Short mmCIF file of C-alpha atoms and ligand atoms in Angstrom, two decimals:
data_model
loop_
_atom_site.label_atom_id
_atom_site.label_comp_id
_atom_site.label_asym_id
_atom_site.label_seq_id
_atom_site.Cartn_x
_atom_site.Cartn_y
_atom_site.Cartn_z
CA MET A 1 127.05 299.06 172.16
CA ASN A 2 129.18 301.57 174.10
CA ALA A 3 129.51 304.98 174.41
CA SER A 4 133.08 305.40 175.13
CA SER A 5 132.87 304.72 178.71
CA PRO A 6 131.10 302.07 180.60
CA LEU A 7 127.14 301.89 180.23
CA THR A 8 124.42 303.01 182.56
CA PRO A 9 121.52 300.69 182.05
CA HIS A 10 118.89 303.07 183.17
CA SER A 11 118.69 307.34 182.55
CA SER A 12 119.11 309.11 185.44
CA PRO A 13 115.95 311.68 185.95
CA ALA A 14 118.44 313.88 187.73
CA ILE A 15 121.15 313.94 185.31
CA PRO A 16 119.98 317.29 183.23
CA VAL A 17 119.09 317.02 179.45
CA ILE A 18 119.10 319.61 176.79
CA ALA A 19 116.76 317.93 174.18
CA ILE A 20 117.24 319.43 170.25
CA ASP A 21 115.47 318.24 167.87
CA GLY A 22 114.38 319.52 163.78
CA PRO A 23 114.70 318.82 160.29
CA SER A 24 117.78 317.74 158.27
CA ALA A 25 120.11 320.45 157.96
CA SER A 26 118.94 322.98 160.79
CA GLY A 27 121.97 323.25 162.48
CA LYS A 28 121.19 320.48 165.44
CA GLY A 29 124.26 318.67 165.26
CA THR A 30 126.39 322.09 165.27
CA VAL A 31 124.24 324.26 167.71
CA ALA A 32 123.71 321.20 170.13
CA ALA A 33 127.81 320.19 169.89
CA LEU A 34 128.79 323.95 170.43
CA VAL A 35 125.72 324.06 173.67
CA ALA A 36 127.50 320.83 174.84
CA LYS A 37 131.28 322.09 174.74
CA GLU A 38 129.83 325.27 176.49
CA LEU A 39 128.42 323.68 179.19
CA GLY A 40 130.72 321.00 179.97
CA PHE A 41 128.21 318.26 178.89
CA HIS A 42 127.76 314.80 177.08
CA TYR A 43 126.48 315.17 173.17
CA LEU A 44 124.58 312.47 171.47
CA ASP A 45 124.18 312.99 167.95
CA SER A 46 121.18 310.25 167.50
CA GLY A 47 120.79 310.53 164.05
CA ALA A 48 124.79 309.01 163.77
CA ILE A 49 123.14 305.90 165.05
CA TYR A 50 120.66 305.65 162.76
CA ARG A 51 122.95 306.47 159.82
CA VAL A 52 125.76 303.87 161.19
CA THR A 53 122.48 301.32 161.55
CA ALA A 54 121.47 301.60 158.05
CA LEU A 55 125.40 301.29 157.17
CA ALA A 56 126.04 297.95 159.10
CA ALA A 57 122.81 297.01 157.18
CA GLN A 58 124.14 297.91 154.18
CA ARG A 59 127.40 295.99 154.74
CA ALA A 60 125.80 292.90 155.75
CA GLY A 61 122.75 292.41 153.01
CA ILE A 62 120.16 293.40 154.57
CA ALA A 63 117.56 294.55 153.20
CA LEU A 64 116.46 298.62 154.38
CA ASP A 65 112.40 297.36 154.81
CA ASP A 66 113.43 294.23 156.89
CA GLU A 67 112.12 295.33 159.93
CA ASN A 68 113.20 292.00 162.16
CA ALA A 69 116.59 291.96 160.65
CA LEU A 70 117.10 295.34 161.27
CA ALA A 71 115.78 295.37 164.71
CA GLU A 72 118.22 291.86 165.72
CA LEU A 73 121.01 293.81 164.19
CA ALA A 74 120.47 297.36 165.91
CA GLY A 75 120.33 295.26 169.07
CA LYS A 76 124.35 293.08 168.61
CA LEU A 77 126.00 296.60 166.84
CA ASP A 78 129.60 297.24 167.94
CA VAL A 79 129.38 300.77 167.60
CA SER A 80 130.85 303.36 169.67
CA PHE A 81 131.37 306.99 169.74
CA ASP A 82 134.74 308.88 170.69
CA ASN A 83 135.37 312.59 170.28
CA GLY A 84 133.04 312.86 167.22
CA GLU A 85 134.49 309.94 165.42
CA ILE A 86 132.09 307.09 165.14
CA TRP A 87 133.91 303.23 165.06
CA LEU A 88 131.68 300.34 164.01
CA ASP A 89 132.85 296.32 164.03
CA GLY A 90 136.51 297.90 165.05
CA THR A 91 137.24 299.97 162.45
CA GLN A 92 136.37 304.34 162.09
CA VAL A 93 133.10 304.81 159.42
CA GLY A 94 134.76 308.80 159.06
CA GLU A 95 132.56 310.31 156.36
CA ALA A 96 130.26 307.28 155.27
CA VAL A 97 127.80 308.10 156.97
CA ARG A 98 127.81 311.88 156.26
CA THR A 99 126.81 311.82 152.75
CA GLU A 100 123.21 312.78 151.60
CA GLU A 101 122.60 308.64 150.83
CA SER A 102 123.27 307.92 154.37
CA GLY A 103 121.03 310.21 155.60
CA ASN A 104 118.01 308.59 153.38
CA ALA A 105 119.24 305.16 154.54
CA ALA A 106 119.16 306.44 157.69
CA SER A 107 115.37 308.01 157.58
CA LYS A 108 114.24 304.71 155.43
CA ILE A 109 115.04 302.42 158.60
CA ALA A 110 113.85 305.11 160.94
CA SER A 111 110.45 304.37 160.15
CA LEU A 112 110.54 300.82 161.92
CA PRO A 113 109.29 300.74 165.07
CA ARG A 114 110.71 297.42 166.17
CA LEU A 115 114.13 299.31 164.62
CA ARG A 116 113.37 302.81 167.05
CA ALA A 117 112.71 300.04 170.21
CA ALA A 118 116.20 298.28 169.48
CA LEU A 119 117.87 302.05 169.67
CA LEU A 120 116.24 303.20 172.68
CA ALA A 121 118.10 302.03 175.47
CA PHE A 122 121.47 302.86 173.93
CA GLN A 123 120.35 306.26 172.86
CA ARG A 124 119.66 306.87 177.12
CA SER A 125 123.05 305.59 178.15
CA PHE A 126 124.68 308.68 177.18
CA ARG A 127 122.51 310.59 180.25
CA LYS A 128 125.60 310.81 182.26
CA ALA A 129 126.77 313.63 184.71
CA PRO A 130 127.10 316.60 184.67
CA GLY A 131 124.32 316.59 181.63
CA LEU A 132 123.48 315.62 177.69
CA VAL A 133 122.47 317.62 174.98
CA ALA A 134 120.74 315.28 172.65
CA ASP A 135 120.03 315.90 168.96
CA GLY A 136 117.70 314.18 166.36
CA ARG A 137 113.98 314.07 165.86
CA ASP A 138 112.49 312.62 168.67
CA MET A 139 115.00 313.44 171.32
CA GLY A 140 112.11 315.66 173.64
CA SER A 141 109.05 313.30 172.60
CA VAL A 142 110.20 309.77 173.18
CA VAL A 143 113.86 308.88 174.30
CA PHE A 144 114.17 311.67 176.88
CA PRO A 145 110.36 313.08 177.63
CA ASP A 146 111.80 314.38 181.34
CA ALA A 147 114.21 316.64 179.34
CA THR A 148 115.01 319.78 181.34
CA LEU A 149 114.73 322.15 178.14
CA LYS A 150 113.15 321.15 175.00
CA ILE A 151 114.23 322.80 171.47
CA PHE A 152 112.43 322.53 168.10
CA LEU A 153 114.96 324.25 165.46
CA THR A 154 114.35 324.86 162.19
CA ALA A 155 115.06 327.07 159.64
CA SER A 156 113.01 326.93 155.70
CA ALA A 157 114.11 324.76 153.51
CA GLU A 158 115.65 326.55 151.27
CA VAL A 159 118.40 328.36 153.80
CA ARG A 160 118.82 324.75 155.14
CA ALA A 161 119.75 323.62 151.33
CA GLU A 162 122.06 326.30 151.00
CA ARG A 163 123.65 325.75 154.43
CA ARG A 164 124.39 321.83 153.47
CA TYR A 165 125.21 323.05 149.64
CA LYS A 166 127.79 325.16 151.45
CA GLN A 167 129.07 322.41 153.65
CA LEU A 168 129.28 319.79 151.23
CA MET A 169 131.02 321.90 148.94
CA GLU A 170 133.52 322.54 152.20
CA LYS A 171 133.89 318.70 152.52
CA GLY A 172 134.76 318.75 148.41
CA MET A 173 132.03 316.36 147.85
CA ARG A 174 129.67 316.73 144.81
CA ALA A 175 126.75 318.75 145.52
CA ASN A 176 123.81 320.19 143.53
CA LEU A 177 121.82 322.65 144.97
CA SER A 178 118.10 321.85 143.85
CA GLN A 179 118.84 318.18 144.31
CA ILE A 180 119.49 318.75 148.23
CA LEU A 181 116.45 320.82 148.44
CA GLN A 182 114.44 317.70 146.75
CA ASP A 183 116.46 315.28 148.81
CA LEU A 184 115.96 317.87 152.13
CA GLN A 185 112.34 318.05 151.62
CA GLN A 186 111.56 314.30 150.80
CA ARG A 187 113.55 313.53 154.32
CA ASP A 188 111.67 315.66 155.73
CA ALA A 189 108.22 314.88 154.74
CA ARG A 190 109.27 310.87 155.90
CA ASP A 191 110.89 311.73 159.08
CA SER A 192 107.18 313.91 159.51
CA ALA A 193 105.15 311.01 158.23
CA ARG A 194 105.47 307.60 159.77
CA SER A 195 103.71 306.37 162.36
CA VAL A 196 106.21 306.07 165.37
CA ALA A 197 108.09 308.88 167.08
CA PRO A 198 107.33 311.23 163.62
CA LEU A 199 109.82 314.71 163.42
CA GLN A 200 107.50 317.55 165.03
CA LYS A 201 107.60 319.86 167.65
CA CYS A 202 106.47 318.88 170.60
CA ALA A 203 103.68 320.75 172.98
CA ASP A 204 106.52 321.06 175.38
CA ALA A 205 109.80 322.56 172.99
CA SER A 206 110.24 325.87 172.07
CA LEU A 207 110.88 326.99 168.78
CA LEU A 208 114.08 328.22 167.98
CA ASP A 209 114.18 329.38 163.76
CA THR A 210 117.67 330.39 162.45
CA ASP A 211 116.84 331.31 159.08
CA THR A 212 118.49 335.01 160.16
CA LEU A 213 120.53 333.55 163.44
CA THR A 214 124.52 333.04 162.70
CA ILE A 215 125.36 329.61 164.82
CA ALA A 216 127.02 331.85 167.58
CA ALA A 217 123.49 333.63 167.85
CA ALA A 218 121.21 330.41 168.13
CA VAL A 219 123.80 328.71 170.79
CA ASN A 220 123.69 331.77 172.54
CA GLU A 221 119.90 331.53 172.49
CA VAL A 222 119.69 327.93 173.54
CA LEU A 223 121.88 328.45 176.69
CA ARG A 224 119.84 331.46 177.45
CA ARG A 225 117.05 329.66 177.63
CA TYR A 226 118.62 326.89 179.25
CA GLN A 227 119.79 329.11 182.20
CA ALA A 228 116.36 330.91 182.55
N1 ATP B 1 122.62 329.75 162.30
C1 ATP B 1 123.60 329.18 161.43
N2 ATP B 1 123.77 329.81 160.47
C2 ATP B 1 124.69 329.93 159.59
N3 ATP B 1 125.03 328.00 159.11
C3 ATP B 1 124.49 327.44 159.98
C4 ATP B 1 123.83 327.67 160.92
N4 ATP B 1 123.05 326.76 161.43
C5 ATP B 1 124.26 325.71 161.17
N5 ATP B 1 124.91 325.72 160.07
C6 ATP B 1 125.52 324.89 159.12
O1 ATP B 1 124.74 324.30 158.45
C7 ATP B 1 125.08 323.15 158.17
C8 ATP B 1 124.22 322.00 158.71
O2 ATP B 1 124.59 321.94 160.07
P1 ATP B 1 124.17 320.61 160.98
O3 ATP B 1 125.06 319.85 160.07
O4 ATP B 1 124.54 320.98 162.18
O5 ATP B 1 122.58 320.40 160.73
P2 ATP B 1 122.04 319.04 161.22
O6 ATP B 1 120.65 319.59 161.67
O7 ATP B 1 122.76 318.46 162.61
O8 ATP B 1 121.98 318.44 160.29
P3 ATP B 1 121.65 316.75 159.93
O9 ATP B 1 119.87 316.72 160.38
O10 ATP B 1 121.70 315.99 158.60
O11 ATP B 1 122.35 315.74 160.37
C9 ATP B 1 126.91 323.07 158.44
O12 ATP B 1 127.44 323.63 157.71
C10 ATP B 1 126.62 324.01 159.88
O13 ATP B 1 127.91 324.70 159.79
N1 LIG B 2 116.15 311.05 166.64
C1 LIG B 2 116.44 310.45 165.46
C2 LIG B 2 117.72 310.60 164.75
C3 LIG B 2 117.81 310.22 163.33
N2 LIG B 2 116.63 309.76 162.94
C4 LIG B 2 116.39 309.36 161.53
C5 LIG B 2 115.91 310.27 160.75
C6 LIG B 2 116.95 311.20 159.79
O1 LIG B 2 116.69 311.45 158.77
C7 LIG B 2 118.28 310.30 159.93
C8 LIG B 2 119.37 310.61 159.93
O2 LIG B 2 119.85 311.70 160.96
P1 LIG B 2 120.04 313.11 160.91
O3 LIG B 2 121.73 312.14 161.23
O4 LIG B 2 120.56 313.80 159.67
O5 LIG B 2 120.13 313.91 162.41
O6 LIG B 2 117.95 309.64 161.04
C9 LIG B 2 115.25 309.63 163.68
O7 LIG B 2 114.35 309.12 162.88
N3 LIG B 2 115.28 309.82 165.30
#
């Protein structure tokens, strides 16, 4: 696995990290990427790692509950990230990892402790100077517990479902609002209930509710908290 440039074998505590965790469609990816751009930092979309691992498993015919086989697969995945594009085994995965089915498959394998452990070092290898903005579910709690700033980004399930609906429609994908709301609530419940690295606001994270915030306002608020 590589993050488009040589791997750093160990994480470096001197390099600042902004960890943005939260439920699905809360805007983590959008806000994290814009904050990273503003600060000139690297960006880690950790959910994409789980999504592409699930895709690789499906291509290899590995069941999504076969923990040993999934952990072994994760340890030798040929995945790289380059300018927002994901490469698996030398080919671009494109929108295959952006569907709700892909999010659900990722959520299922993400509940397996050995699979999560196998992905830890790869995620930490993204910590490079001058800094990193990382989004996911356990960025502040497990992957970067010493992060400089930890944000728990959220919005009501209804607002998130509407945003996801709009996003899918804009991409020309089929979408049904009530189905999206149901899927999103099920995924959040699974991600919150698992025994390892559950989705939760850790004690040292600060809450950012974007129900009534524009993307620009959410980005500015993260930057303000970082600079404070
Ligand atoms: N504050 C906001 N106001 C309006 N739309 C927003 C806001 N934040 C994000 N969005 C939109 O909501 C959609 C979902 O955002 P995004 O994909 O960043 O969420 P996410 O938390 O990364 O989702 P997932 O966990 O499923 O990957 C996008 O279309 C994005 O543009
Ligand atoms: N740090 C992470 C990131 C993601 N996951 C799992 C749980 C999510 O439902 C799924 C897809 O993530 P998304 O792309 O929607 O952010 O992957 C996780 O457990 N830990």
